[in-house]
Tab-separated table of C-alpha atoms in Angstrom:
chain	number	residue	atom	x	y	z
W	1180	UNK	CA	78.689	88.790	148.627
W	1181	UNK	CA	79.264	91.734	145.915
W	1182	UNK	CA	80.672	91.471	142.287
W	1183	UNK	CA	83.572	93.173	142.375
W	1184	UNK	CA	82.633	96.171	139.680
W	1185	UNK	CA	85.925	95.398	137.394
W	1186	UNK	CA	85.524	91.824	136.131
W	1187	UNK	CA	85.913	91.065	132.721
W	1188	UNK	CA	82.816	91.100	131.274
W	1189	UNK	CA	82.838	95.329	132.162
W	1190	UNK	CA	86.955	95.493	131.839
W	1191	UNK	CA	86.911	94.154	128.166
W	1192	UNK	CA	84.410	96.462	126.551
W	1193	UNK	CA	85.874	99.563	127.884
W	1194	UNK	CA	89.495	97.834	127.014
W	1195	UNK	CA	88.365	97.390	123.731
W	1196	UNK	CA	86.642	100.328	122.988
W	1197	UNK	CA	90.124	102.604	124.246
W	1198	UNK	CA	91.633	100.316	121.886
W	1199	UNK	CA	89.997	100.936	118.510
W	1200	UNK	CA	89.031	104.623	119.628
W	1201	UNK	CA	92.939	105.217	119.631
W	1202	UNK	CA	93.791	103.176	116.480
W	1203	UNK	CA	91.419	105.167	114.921
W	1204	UNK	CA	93.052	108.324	115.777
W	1205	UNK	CA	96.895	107.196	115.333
W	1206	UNK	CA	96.621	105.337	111.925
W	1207	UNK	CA	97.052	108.119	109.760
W	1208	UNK	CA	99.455	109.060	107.070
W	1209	UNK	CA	101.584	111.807	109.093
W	1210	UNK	CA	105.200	112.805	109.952
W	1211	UNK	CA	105.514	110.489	113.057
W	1212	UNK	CA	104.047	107.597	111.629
W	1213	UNK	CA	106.466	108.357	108.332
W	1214	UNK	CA	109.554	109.039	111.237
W	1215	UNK	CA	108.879	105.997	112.670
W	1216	UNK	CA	108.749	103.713	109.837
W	1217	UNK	CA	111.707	105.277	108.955
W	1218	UNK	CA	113.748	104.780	111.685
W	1219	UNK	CA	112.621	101.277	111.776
W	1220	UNK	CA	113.506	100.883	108.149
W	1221	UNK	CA	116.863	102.098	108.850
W	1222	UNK	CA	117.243	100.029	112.000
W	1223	UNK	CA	118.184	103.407	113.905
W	1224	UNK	CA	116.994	103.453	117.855
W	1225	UNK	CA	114.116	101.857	116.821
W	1226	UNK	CA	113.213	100.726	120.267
W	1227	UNK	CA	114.018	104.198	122.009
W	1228	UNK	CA	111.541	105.840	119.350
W	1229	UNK	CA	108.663	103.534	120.015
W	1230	UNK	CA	108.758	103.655	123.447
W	1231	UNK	CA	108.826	107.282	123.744
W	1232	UNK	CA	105.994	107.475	121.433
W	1233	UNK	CA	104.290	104.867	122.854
W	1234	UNK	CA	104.770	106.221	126.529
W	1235	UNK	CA	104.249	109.908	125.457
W	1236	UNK	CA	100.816	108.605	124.051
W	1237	UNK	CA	100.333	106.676	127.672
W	1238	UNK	CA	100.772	109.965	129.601
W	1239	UNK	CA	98.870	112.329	127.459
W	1240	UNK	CA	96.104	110.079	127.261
W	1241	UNK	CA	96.083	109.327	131.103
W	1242	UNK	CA	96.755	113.497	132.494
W	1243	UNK	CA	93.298	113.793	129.713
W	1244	UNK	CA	91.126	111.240	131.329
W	1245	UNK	CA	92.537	112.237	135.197
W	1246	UNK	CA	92.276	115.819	134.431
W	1247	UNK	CA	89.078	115.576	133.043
W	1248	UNK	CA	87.385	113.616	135.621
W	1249	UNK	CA	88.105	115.503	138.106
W	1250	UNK	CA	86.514	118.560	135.529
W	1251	UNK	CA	83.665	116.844	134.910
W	1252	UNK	CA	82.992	115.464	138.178
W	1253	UNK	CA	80.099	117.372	139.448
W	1254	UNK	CA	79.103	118.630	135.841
W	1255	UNK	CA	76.887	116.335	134.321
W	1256	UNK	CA	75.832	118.708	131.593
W	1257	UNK	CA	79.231	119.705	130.389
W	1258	UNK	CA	79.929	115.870	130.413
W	1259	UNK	CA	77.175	115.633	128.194
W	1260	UNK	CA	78.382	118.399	125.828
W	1261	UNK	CA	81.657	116.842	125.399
W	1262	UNK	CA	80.075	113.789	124.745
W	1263	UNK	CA	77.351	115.063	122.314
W	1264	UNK	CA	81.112	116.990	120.489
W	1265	UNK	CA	82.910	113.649	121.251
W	1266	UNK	CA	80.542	111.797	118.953
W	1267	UNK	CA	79.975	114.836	116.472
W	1268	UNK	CA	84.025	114.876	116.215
W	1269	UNK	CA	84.144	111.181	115.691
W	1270	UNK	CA	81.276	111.216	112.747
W	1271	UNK	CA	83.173	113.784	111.013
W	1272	UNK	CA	86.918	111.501	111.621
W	1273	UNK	CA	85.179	108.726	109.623
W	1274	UNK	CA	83.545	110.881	107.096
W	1275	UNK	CA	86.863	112.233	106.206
W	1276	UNK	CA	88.675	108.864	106.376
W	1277	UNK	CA	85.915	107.411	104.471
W	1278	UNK	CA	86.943	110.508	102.054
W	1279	UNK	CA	90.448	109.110	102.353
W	1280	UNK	CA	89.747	106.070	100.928
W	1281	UNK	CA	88.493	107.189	97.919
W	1282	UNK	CA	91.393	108.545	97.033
W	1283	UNK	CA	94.359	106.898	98.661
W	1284	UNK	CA	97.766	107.912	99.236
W	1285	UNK	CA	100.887	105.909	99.886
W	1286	UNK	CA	102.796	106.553	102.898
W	1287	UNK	CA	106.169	107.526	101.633
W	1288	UNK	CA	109.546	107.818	103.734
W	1289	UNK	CA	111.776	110.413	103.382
W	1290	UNK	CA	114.885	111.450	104.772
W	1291	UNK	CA	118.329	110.807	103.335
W	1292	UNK	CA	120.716	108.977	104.440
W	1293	UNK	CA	122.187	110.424	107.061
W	1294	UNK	CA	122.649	108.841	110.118
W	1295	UNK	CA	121.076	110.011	113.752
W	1296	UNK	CA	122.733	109.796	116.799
W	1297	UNK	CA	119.874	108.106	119.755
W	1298	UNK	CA	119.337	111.913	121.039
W	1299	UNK	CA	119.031	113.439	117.593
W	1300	UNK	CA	116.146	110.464	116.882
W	1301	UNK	CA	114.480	111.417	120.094
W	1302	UNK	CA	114.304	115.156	119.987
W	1303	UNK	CA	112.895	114.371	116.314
W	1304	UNK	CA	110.345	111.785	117.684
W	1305	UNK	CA	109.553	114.467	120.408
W	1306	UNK	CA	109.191	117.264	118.014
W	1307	UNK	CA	106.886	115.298	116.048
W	1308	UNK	CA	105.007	113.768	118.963
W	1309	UNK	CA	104.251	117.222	121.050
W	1310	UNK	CA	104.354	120.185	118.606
W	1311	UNK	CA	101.673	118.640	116.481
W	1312	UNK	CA	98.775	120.199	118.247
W	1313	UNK	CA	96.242	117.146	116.726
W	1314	UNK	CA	97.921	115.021	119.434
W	1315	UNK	CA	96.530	117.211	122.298
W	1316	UNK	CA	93.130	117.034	120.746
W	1317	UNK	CA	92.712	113.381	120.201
W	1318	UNK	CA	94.253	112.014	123.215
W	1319	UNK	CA	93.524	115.105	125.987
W	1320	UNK	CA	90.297	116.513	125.125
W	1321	UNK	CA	88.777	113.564	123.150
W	1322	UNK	CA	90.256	110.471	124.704
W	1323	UNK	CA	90.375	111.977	127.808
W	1324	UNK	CA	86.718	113.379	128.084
W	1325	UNK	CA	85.369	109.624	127.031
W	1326	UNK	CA	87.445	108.014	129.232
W	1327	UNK	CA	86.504	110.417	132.154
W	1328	UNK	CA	82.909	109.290	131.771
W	1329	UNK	CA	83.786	106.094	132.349
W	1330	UNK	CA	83.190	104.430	136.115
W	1331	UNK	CA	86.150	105.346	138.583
W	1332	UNK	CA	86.862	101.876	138.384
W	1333	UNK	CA	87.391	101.216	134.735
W	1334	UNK	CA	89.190	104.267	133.584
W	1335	UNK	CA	92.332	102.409	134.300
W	1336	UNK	CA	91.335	99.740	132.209
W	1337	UNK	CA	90.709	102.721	129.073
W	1338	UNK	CA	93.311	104.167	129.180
W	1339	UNK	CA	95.597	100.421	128.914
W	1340	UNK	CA	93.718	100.124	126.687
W	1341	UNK	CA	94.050	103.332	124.431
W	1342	UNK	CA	97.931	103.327	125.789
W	1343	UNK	CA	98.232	99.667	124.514
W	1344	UNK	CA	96.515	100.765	121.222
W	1345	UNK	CA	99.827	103.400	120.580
W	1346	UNK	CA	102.181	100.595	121.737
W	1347	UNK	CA	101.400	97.871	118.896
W	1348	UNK	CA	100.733	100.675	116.429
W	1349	UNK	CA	104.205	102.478	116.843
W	1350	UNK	CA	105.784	98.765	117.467
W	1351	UNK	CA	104.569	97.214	114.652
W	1352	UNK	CA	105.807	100.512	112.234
W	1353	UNK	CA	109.503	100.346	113.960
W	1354	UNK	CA	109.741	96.927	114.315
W	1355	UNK	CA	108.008	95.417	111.602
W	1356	UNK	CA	108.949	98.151	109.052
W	1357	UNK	CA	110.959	95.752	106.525
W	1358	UNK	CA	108.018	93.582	106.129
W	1359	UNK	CA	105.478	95.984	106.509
W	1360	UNK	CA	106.988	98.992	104.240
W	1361	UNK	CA	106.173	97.589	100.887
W	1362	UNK	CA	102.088	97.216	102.022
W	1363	UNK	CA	102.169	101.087	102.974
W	1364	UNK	CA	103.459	101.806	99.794
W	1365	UNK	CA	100.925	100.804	98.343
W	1366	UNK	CA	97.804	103.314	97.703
W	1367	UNK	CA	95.208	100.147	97.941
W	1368	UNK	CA	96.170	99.348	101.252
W	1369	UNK	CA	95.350	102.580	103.158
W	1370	UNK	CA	92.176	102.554	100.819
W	1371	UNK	CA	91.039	99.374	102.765
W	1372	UNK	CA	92.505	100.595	106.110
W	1373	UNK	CA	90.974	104.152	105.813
W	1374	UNK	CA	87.199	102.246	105.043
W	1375	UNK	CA	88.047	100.137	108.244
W	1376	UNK	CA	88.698	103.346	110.288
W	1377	UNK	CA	85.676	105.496	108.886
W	1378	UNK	CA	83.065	102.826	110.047
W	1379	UNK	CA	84.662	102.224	113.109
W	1380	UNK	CA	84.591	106.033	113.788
W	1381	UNK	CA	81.270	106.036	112.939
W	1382	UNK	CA	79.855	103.030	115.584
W	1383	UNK	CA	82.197	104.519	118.216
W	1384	UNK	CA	80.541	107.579	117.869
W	1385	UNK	CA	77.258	106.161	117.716
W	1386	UNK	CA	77.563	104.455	121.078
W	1387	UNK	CA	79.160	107.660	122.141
W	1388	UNK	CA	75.561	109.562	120.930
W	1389	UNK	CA	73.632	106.905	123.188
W	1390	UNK	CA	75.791	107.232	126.382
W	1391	UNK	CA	75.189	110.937	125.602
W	1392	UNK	CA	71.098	110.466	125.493
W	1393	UNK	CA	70.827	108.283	128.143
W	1394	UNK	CA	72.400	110.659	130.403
W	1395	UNK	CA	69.750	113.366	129.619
């Protein structure tokens, strides 16, 4: 009889790892994170926002990690490039949140008080979604080429688990934005969160660097 290759002590690692790899990448001070918090804050479509955030995340993240498969199939040695840049691009993310934290920022929320009809918040969650050209970068190319060198089997599993990473991020700005507005207004906060991020950067790209070597 044969272990079935996705049980949980190979589904949770890679679950985990698409997890923090994404938080990494999505906690940021930026003008969706400020849009959502906003809308949440206002009480506005706060559930249409997240979702389409959330989901637009979801298929981004899963067209990179198909797409690049199916690229990387039969080329080891690019898959080894990307991973080498992966981890390179990842050292340099914590370095500069690490940066961050040294000088902190507040995350402030802008934007009158006019109100916005559910399309108006949605073509504004769009714009700020897919015209910021970051967002093609960290979930296509980076997220994607990780993902796509994990086993067939698992890269399901990463990408729940970098989709699910988007989910509680965007649904805990929208939803929780009342109780959580007042700790993101304040500069020691992101200090702390910004450490947290640059170290994880920094161990996800280290086992990123060893997946890359061992493949050589």
């Amino acid at each position: 009889m044969t272990t079935h290759p996705s049980t949980l002590a190979t589904v949770w690692p890679v679950f985990v790892q698409a997890l923090f790899l994404s938080l990494g990448l999505i906690v940021a001070i930026g003008a969706q994170n400020a849009f959502v918090l906003r809308q949440g804050l206002r009480r506005e479509h706060v559930g249409s926002v997240v979702v389409f955030c959330a989901v637009a995340d979801a298929v981004l993240i899963a067209a990179g990690v198909l797409g690049m498969s199916q690229a990387l199939a039969n080329s080891p040695g690019i898959a080894r490039v990307l991973a080498l840049a992966g981890a390179a691009f990842l050292a340099v993310y914590g370095w500069r949140a690490l940066r961050r934290a040294r000088r902190p920022q507040p995350l402030l929320v802008t934007g009158g008080t006019v109100s916005l009809t559910r399309g108006a918040a949605l073509a504004q969650a769009a714009a700020f979604t897919l015209l910021n050209p970051h967002v093609y970068l960290d979930t296509v190319l980076l997220v994607g080429s990780i993902g796509a060198q994990q086993p067939a089997a698992l890269r399901g599993w990463f990408v729940a688990g970098a989709s699910t990473a988007s989910l509680l991020w965007f649904g805990l700005l929208g939803f929780g934005a009342r109780w959580m507005a007042p700790w993101f207004a304040r500069p020691r906060a992101w200090q702390v969160l910004d450490a947290l991020i640059g170290v994880t950067m920094w161990v996800l790209a280290a086992l990123l660097l060893r997946h890359a070597l061992a493949g050589s």
